[in-house]
mmCIF file of C-alpha atoms in Angstrom:
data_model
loop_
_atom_site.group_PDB
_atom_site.id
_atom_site.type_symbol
_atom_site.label_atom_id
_atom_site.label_comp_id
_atom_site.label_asym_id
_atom_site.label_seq_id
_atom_site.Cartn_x
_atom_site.Cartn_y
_atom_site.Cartn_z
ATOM 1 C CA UNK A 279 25.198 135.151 191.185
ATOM 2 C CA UNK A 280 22.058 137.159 191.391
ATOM 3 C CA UNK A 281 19.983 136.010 188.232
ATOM 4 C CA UNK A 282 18.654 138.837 185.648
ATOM 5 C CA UNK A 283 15.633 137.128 186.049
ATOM 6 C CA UNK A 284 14.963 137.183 189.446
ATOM 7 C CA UNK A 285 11.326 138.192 189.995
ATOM 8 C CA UNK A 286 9.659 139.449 193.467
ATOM 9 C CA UNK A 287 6.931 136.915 193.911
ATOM 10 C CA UNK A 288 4.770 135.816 196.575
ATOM 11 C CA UNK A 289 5.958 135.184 200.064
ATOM 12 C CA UNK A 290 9.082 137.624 199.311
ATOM 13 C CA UNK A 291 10.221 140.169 202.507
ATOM 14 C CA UNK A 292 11.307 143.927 201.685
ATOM 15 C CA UNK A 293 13.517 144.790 203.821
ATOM 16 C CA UNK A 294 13.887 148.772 203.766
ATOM 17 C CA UNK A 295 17.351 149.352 205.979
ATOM 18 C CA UNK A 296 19.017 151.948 206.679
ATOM 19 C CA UNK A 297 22.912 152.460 208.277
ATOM 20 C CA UNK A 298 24.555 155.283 210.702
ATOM 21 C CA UNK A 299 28.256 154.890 210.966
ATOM 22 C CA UNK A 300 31.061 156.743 212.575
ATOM 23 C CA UNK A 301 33.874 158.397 210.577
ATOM 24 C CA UNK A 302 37.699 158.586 211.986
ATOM 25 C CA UNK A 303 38.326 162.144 213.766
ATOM 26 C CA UNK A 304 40.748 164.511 212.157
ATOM 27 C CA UNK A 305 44.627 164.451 212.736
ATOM 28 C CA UNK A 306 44.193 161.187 214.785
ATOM 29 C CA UNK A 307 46.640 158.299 213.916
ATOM 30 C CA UNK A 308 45.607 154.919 213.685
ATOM 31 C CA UNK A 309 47.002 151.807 214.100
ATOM 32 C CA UNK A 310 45.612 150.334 211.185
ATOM 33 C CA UNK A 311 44.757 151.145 207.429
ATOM 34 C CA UNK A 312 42.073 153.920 207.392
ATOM 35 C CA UNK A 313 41.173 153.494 203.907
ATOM 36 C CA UNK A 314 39.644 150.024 204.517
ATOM 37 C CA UNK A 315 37.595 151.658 206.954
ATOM 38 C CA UNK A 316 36.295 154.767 206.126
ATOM 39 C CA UNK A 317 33.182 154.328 208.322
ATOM 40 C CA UNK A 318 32.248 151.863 211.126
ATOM 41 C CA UNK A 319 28.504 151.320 211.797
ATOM 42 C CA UNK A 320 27.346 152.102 214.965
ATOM 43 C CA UNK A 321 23.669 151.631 213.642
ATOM 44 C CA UNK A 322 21.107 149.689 211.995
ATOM 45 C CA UNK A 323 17.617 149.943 211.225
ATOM 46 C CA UNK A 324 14.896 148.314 209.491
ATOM 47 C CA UNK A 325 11.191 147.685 208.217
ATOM 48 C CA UNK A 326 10.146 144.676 207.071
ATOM 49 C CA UNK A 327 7.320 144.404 204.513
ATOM 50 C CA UNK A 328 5.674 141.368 203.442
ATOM 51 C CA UNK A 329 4.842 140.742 199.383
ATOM 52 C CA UNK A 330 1.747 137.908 199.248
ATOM 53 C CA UNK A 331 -1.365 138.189 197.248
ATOM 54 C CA UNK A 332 -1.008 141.172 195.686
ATOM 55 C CA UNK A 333 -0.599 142.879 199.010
ATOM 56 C CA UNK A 334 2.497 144.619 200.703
ATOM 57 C CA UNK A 335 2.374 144.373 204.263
ATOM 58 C CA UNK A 336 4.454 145.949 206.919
ATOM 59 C CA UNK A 337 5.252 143.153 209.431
ATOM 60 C CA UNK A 338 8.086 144.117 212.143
ATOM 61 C CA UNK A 339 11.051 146.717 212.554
ATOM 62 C CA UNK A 340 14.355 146.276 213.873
ATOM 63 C CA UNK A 341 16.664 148.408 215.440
ATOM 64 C CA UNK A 342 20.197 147.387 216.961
ATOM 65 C CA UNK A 343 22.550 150.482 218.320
ATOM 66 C CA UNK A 344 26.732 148.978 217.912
ATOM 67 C CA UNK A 345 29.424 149.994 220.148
ATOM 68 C CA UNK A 346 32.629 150.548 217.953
ATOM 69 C CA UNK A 347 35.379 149.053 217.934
ATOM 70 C CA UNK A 348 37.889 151.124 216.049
ATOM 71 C CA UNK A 349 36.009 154.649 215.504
ATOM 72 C CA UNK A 350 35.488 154.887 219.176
ATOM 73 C CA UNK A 351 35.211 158.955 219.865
ATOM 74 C CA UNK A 352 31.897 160.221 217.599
ATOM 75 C CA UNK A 353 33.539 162.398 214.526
ATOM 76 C CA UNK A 354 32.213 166.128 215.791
ATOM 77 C CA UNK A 355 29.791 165.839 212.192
ATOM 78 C CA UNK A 356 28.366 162.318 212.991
ATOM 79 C CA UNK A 357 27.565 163.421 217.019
ATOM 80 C CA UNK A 358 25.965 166.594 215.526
ATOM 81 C CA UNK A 359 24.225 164.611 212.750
ATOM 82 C CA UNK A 360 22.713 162.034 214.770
ATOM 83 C CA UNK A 361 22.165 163.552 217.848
ATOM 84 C CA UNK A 362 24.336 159.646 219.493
ATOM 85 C CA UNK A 363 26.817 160.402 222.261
ATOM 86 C CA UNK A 364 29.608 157.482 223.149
ATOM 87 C CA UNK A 365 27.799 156.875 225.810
ATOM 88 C CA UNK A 366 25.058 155.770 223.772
ATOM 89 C CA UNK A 367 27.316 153.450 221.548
ATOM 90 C CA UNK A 368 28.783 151.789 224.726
ATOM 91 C CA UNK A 369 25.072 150.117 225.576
ATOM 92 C CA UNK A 370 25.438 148.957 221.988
ATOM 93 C CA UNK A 371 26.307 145.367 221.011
ATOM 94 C CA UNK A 372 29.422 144.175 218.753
ATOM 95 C CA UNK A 373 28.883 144.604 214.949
ATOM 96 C CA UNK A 374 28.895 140.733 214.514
ATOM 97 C CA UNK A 375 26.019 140.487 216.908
ATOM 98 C CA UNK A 376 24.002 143.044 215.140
ATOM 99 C CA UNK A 377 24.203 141.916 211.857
ATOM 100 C CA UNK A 378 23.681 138.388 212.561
ATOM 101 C CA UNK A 379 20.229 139.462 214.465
ATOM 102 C CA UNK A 380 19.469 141.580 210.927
ATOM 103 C CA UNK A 381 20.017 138.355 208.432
ATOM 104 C CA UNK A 382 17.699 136.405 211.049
ATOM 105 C CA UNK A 383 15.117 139.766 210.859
ATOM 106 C CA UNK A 384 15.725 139.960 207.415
ATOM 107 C CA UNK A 385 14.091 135.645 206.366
ATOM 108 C CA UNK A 386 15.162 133.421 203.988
ATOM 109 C CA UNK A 387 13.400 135.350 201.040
ATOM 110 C CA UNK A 388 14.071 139.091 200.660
ATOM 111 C CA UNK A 389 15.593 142.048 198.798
ATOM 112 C CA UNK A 390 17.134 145.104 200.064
ATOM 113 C CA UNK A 391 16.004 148.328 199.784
ATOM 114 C CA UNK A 392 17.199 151.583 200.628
ATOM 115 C CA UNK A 393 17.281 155.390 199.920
ATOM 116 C CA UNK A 394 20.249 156.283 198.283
ATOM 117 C CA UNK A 395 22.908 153.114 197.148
ATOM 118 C CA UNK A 396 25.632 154.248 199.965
ATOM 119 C CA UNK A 397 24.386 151.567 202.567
ATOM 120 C CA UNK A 398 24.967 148.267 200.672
ATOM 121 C CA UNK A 399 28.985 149.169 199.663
ATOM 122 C CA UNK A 400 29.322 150.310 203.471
ATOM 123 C CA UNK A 401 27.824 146.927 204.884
ATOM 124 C CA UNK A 402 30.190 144.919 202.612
ATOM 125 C CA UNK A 403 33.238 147.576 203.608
ATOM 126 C CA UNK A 404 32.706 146.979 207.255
ATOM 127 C CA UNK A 405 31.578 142.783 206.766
ATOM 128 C CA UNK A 406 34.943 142.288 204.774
ATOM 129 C CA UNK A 407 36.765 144.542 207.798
ATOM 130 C CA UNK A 408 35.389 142.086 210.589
ATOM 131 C CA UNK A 409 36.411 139.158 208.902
ATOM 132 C CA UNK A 410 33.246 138.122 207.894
ATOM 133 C CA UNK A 411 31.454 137.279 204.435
ATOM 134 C CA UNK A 412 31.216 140.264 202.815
ATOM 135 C CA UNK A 413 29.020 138.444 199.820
ATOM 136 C CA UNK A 414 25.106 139.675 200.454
ATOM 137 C CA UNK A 415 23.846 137.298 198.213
ATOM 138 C CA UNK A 416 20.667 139.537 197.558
ATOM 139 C CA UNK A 417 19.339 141.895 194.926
ATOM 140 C CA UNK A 418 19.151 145.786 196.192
ATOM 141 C CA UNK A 419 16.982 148.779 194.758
ATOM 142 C CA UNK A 420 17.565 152.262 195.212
ATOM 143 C CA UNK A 421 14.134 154.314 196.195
ATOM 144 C CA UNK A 422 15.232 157.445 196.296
ATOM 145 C CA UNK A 423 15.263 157.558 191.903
ATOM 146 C CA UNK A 424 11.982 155.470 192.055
ATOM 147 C CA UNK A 425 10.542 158.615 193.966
ATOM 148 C CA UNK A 426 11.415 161.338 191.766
ATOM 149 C CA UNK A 427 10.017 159.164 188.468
ATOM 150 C CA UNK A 428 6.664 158.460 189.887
ATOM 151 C CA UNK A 429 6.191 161.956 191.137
ATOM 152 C CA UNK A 430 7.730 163.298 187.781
ATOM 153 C CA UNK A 431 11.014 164.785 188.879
ATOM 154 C CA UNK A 432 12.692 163.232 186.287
ATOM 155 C CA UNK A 433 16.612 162.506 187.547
ATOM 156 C CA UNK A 434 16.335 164.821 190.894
ATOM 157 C CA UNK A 435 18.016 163.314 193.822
ATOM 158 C CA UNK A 436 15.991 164.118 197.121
ATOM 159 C CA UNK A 437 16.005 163.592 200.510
ATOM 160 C CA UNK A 438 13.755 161.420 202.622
ATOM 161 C CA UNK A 439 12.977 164.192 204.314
ATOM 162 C CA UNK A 440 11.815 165.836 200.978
ATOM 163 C CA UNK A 441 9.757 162.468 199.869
ATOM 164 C CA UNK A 442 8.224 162.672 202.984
ATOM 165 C CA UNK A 443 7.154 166.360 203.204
ATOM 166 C CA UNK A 444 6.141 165.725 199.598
ATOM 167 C CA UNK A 445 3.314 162.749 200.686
ATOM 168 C CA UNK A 446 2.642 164.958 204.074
ATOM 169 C CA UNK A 447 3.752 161.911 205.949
ATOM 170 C CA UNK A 448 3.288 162.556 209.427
ATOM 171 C CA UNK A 449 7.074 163.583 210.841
ATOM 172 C CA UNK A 450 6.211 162.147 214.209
ATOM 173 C CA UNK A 451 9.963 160.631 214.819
ATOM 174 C CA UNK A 452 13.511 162.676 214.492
ATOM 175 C CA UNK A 453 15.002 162.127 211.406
ATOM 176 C CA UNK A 454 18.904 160.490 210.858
ATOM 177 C CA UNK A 455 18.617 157.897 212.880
ATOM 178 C CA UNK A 456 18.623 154.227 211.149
ATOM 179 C CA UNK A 457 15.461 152.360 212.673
ATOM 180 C CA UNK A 458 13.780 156.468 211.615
ATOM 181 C CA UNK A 459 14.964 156.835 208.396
ATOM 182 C CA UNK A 460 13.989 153.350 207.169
ATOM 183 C CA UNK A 461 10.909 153.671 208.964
ATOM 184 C CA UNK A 462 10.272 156.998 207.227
ATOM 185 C CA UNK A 463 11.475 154.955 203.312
ATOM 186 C CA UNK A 464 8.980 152.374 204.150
ATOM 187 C CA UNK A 465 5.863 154.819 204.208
ATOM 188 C CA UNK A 466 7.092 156.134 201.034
ATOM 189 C CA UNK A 467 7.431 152.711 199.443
ATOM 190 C CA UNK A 468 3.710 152.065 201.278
ATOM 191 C CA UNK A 469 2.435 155.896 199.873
ATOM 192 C CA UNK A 470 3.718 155.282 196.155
ATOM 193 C CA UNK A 471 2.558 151.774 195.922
ATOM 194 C CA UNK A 472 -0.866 153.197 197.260
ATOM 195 C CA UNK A 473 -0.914 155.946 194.837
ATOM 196 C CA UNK A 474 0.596 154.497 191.400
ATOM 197 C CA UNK A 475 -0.575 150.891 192.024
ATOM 198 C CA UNK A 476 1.270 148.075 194.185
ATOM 199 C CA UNK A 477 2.128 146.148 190.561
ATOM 200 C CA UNK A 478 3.307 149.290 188.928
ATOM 201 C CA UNK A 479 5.469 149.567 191.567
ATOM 202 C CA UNK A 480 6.793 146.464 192.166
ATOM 203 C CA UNK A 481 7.553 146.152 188.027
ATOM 204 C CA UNK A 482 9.629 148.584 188.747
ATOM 205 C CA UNK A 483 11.538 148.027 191.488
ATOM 206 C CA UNK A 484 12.321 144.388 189.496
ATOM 207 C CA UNK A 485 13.735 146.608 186.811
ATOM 208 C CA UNK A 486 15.495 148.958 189.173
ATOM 209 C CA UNK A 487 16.765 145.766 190.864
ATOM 210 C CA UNK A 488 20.970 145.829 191.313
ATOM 211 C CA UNK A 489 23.333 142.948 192.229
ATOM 212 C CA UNK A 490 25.294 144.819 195.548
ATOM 213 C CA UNK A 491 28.189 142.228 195.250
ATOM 214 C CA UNK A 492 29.201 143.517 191.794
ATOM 215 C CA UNK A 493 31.350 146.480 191.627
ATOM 216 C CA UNK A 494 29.044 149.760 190.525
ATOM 217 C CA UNK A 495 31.587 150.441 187.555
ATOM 218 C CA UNK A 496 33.951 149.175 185.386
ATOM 219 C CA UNK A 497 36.297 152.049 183.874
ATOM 220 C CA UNK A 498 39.059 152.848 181.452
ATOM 221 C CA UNK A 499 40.887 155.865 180.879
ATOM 222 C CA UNK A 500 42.569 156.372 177.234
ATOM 223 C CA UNK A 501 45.483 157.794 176.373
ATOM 224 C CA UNK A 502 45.634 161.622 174.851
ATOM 225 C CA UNK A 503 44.514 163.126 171.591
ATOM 226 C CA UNK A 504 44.759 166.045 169.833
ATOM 227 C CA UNK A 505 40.813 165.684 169.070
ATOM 228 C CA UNK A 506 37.733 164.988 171.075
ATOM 229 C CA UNK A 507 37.206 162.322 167.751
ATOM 230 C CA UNK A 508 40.745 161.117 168.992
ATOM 231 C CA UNK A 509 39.698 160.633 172.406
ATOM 232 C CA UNK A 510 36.861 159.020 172.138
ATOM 233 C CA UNK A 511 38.090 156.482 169.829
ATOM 234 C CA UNK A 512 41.143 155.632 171.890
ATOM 235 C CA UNK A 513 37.943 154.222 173.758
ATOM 236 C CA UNK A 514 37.166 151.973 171.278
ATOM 237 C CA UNK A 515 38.739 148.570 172.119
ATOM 238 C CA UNK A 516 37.733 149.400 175.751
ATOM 239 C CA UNK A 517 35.193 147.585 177.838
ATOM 240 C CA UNK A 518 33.371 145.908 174.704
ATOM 241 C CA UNK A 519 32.308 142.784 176.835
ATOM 242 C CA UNK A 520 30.072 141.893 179.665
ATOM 243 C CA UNK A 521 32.507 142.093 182.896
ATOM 244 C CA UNK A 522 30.675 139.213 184.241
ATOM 245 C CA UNK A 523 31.153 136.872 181.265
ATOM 246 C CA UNK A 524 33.197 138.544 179.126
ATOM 247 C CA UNK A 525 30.851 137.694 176.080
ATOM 248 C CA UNK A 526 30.506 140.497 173.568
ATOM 249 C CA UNK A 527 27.717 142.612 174.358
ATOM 250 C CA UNK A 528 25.399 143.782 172.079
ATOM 251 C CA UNK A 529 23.973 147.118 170.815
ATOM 252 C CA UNK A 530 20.716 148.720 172.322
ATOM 253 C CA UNK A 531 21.571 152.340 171.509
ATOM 254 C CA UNK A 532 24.286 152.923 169.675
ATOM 255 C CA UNK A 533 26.927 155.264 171.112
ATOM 256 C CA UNK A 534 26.021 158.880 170.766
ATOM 257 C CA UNK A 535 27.385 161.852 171.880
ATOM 258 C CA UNK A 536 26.249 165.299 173.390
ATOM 259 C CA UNK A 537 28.870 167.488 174.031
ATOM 260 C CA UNK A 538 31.957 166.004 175.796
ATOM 261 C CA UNK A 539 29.555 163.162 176.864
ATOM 262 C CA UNK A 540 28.678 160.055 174.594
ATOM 263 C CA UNK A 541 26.506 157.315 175.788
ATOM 264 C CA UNK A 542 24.778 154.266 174.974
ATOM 265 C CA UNK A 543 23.179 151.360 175.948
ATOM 266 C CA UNK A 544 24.416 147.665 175.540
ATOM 267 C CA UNK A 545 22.927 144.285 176.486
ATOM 268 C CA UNK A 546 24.346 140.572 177.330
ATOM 269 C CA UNK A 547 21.945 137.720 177.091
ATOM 270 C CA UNK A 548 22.811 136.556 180.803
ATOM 271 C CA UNK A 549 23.595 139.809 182.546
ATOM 272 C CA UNK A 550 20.988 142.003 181.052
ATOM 273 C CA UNK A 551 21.434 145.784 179.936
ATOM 274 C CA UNK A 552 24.141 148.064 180.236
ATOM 275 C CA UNK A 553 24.819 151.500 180.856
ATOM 276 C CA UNK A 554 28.007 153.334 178.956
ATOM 277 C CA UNK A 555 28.849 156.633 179.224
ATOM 278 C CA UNK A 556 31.690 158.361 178.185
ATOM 279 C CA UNK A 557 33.226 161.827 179.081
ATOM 280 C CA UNK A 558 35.998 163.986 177.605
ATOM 281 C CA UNK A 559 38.775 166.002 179.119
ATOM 282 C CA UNK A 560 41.704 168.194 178.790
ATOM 283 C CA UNK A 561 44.756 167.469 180.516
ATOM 284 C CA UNK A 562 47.456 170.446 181.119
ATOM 285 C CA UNK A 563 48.850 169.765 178.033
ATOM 286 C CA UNK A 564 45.969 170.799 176.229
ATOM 287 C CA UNK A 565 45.453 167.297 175.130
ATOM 288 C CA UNK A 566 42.268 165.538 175.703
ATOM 289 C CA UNK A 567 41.793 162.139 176.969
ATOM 290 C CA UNK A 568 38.325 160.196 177.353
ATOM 291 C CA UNK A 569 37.054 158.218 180.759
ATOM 292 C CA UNK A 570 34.997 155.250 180.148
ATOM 293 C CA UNK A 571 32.204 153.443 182.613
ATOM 294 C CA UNK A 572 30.103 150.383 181.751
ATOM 295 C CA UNK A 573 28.112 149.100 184.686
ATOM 296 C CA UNK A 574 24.636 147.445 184.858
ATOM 297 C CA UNK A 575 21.554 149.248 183.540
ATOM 298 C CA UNK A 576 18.973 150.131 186.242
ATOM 299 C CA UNK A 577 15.887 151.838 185.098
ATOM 300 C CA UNK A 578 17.267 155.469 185.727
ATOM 301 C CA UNK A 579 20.321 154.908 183.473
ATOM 302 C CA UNK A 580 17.768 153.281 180.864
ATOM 303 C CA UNK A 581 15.316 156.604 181.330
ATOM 304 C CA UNK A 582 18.462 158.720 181.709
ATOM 305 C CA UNK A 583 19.554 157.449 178.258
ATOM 306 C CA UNK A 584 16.023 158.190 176.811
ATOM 307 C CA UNK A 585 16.294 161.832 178.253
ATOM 308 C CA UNK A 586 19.857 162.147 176.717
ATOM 309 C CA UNK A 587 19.004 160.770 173.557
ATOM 310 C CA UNK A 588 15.675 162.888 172.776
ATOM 311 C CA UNK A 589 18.595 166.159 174.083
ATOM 312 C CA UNK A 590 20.663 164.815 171.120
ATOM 313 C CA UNK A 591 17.772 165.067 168.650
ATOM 314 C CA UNK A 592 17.487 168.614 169.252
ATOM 315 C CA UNK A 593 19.114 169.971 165.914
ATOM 316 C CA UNK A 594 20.823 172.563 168.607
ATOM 317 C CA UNK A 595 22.541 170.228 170.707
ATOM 318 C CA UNK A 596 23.167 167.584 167.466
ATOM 319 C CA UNK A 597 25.621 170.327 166.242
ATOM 320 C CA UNK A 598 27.738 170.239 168.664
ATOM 321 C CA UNK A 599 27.343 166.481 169.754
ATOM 322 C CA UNK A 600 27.265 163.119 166.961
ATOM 323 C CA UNK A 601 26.346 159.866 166.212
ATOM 324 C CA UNK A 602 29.124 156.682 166.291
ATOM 325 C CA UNK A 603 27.121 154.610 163.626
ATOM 326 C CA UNK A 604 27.246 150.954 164.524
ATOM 327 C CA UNK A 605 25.924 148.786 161.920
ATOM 328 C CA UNK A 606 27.069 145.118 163.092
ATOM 329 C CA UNK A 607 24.969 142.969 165.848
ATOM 330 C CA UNK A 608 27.739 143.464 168.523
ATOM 331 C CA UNK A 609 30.475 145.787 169.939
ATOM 332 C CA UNK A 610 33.462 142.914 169.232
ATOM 333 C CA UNK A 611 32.403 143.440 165.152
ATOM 334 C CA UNK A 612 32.042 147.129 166.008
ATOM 335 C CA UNK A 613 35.716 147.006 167.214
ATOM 336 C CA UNK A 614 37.181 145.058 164.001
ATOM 337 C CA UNK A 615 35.379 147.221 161.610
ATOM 338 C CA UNK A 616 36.994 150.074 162.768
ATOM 339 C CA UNK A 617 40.534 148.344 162.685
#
């Protein structure tokens, strides 16, 4: 178990990584289950910078190119994407190969980072597929949200591409191809810490920090209502513990609502904060029914629940959205109250 207070200190790698990975073709039958493969890497890339001193250094990249096994013929998007042929993938070396090379690239004290949170669940998808331990065992932050809050942007999702125009980081490499693209997220990382401050940075990556062996939601769906009221509170008994302990949580921000949308913000005393956010719907009955999603706060849910919060102020928007009062300590009182 990652710990909630696990703190980048001196002597600690980031490793900035980056995955390609081939997607079955169209109409073509295989002889095994397809939906516990929905894409095989066929590349991996990395930068590896060094935290000591108050200094982040970039020490050494890595690049390994993997001939499939499964996903053999490039899908026509992923050829056109990455510019690969299959003759490319066949100099490549097995996927256990590569990824044992990474972990040795990668030390024996490190984080992951990325841009965008796709590249951790399809690691663990194609580990648990080989037969191998699918556990990473590390902490993982998402970049591409740290971006857009430093440079004010507020919840836009950009490319690298974008980040790197946006810097005028010299494009001197093509772009979609894993050792490029993490190459390309590591002089962002090197460009923000230079311009908002190395520790301003690195506080907030250790807030933005995620454990990639937990799943990225937990969620309920409630049965219909007449009422959005109805909905919601068919929600009410629903996820109102930590998933990792199952200890009640307790309130940060109580549950409010804008809209069809409530949220709020919970916290355990081992697993740290969490995001909730609930949304309402009709079904084709006319009847609406609530989805619910608890998973573990990073800072954009936090400063996404700020945003929505100071929305829900606005006397406009408070008329159509409303407060769920919650006057005791913790959700499990919450819950027998409103029995």
């Amino acid at each position: 178990m990652i710990s909630r207070d696990y703190r980048i200190a001196d002597n600690t790698n980031i490793i900035v990584f980056d995955l390609e990975w081939n997607q079955p073709m169209g109409g073509v039958e295989y002889d095994f289950d397809v939906s516990k493969l929905k894409g095989e890497i066929i590349e991996i890339g990395a930068e590896r910078y060094h935290y000591e001193s108050g200094k982040l250094i970039r020490e050494e990249s890595f690049s390994k190119i993997i001939r499939p096994r499964y996903f053999t013929r490039l899908n026509y998007h992923v050829k056109k994407l990455t510019k690969k042929t299959e003759k490319d993938l066949k100099r490549g070396v097995p996927f256990e190969e590569a990824y044992e090379a990474f972990k040795a690239f990668c030390g024996d004290n490190y984080i992951l980072a990325g841009w965008g949170n796709s590249d951790p669940d399809m690691l663990k998808v194609n580990l648990e597929f080989f037969g191998m331990d699918s556990k990473l065992g590390v902490p993982f932050v998402d970049l591409q949200p740290m971006f857009s809050r430093f440079v004010g942007e507020g919840a836009s999702q950009r490319s690298v591409e974008y980040a790197v125009d946006f810097f005028s980081i010299s494009k001197s490499i093509n772009f979609h191809d894993a050792w490029a693209d993490s190459y390309y997220t590591g002089r962002i990382l090197k460009t923000l810490c230079l311009q908002y401050g190395l520790s301003n940075v690195i506080a907030d990556i250790q807030t933005a920090l995620i454990n990639p062996d937990l799943p990225k939601d937990y969620s309920f769906v409630g049965t219909p209502a007449e009422t959005m009221e109805g909905a919601l509170e068919a929600l009410s008994n629903a996820l109102t513990n930590c998933p990792i302990c199952d200890t009640a949580l307790s309130v940060i921000k109580a549950p409010f609502r804008i809209r069809k949308s409530e949220y709020a913000l919970y916290t355990c005393e081992d697993h740290g904060e969490f995001f909730c956010r609930s949304r309402i719907k009709r079904n084709k009955l006319g009847l609406y029914y609530a989805s619910k999603i608890l998973r573990q706060a990073t800072s954009s849910d936090i400063a996404l629940i700020d945003t929505k919060y100071d929305e829900f102020l606005n006397p406009v928007v408070g008329v159509e959205g409303g407060v769920v009062e919650v006057e005791e300590e913790t959700l499990e009182s919450n819950v027998e109250e409103k029995e």
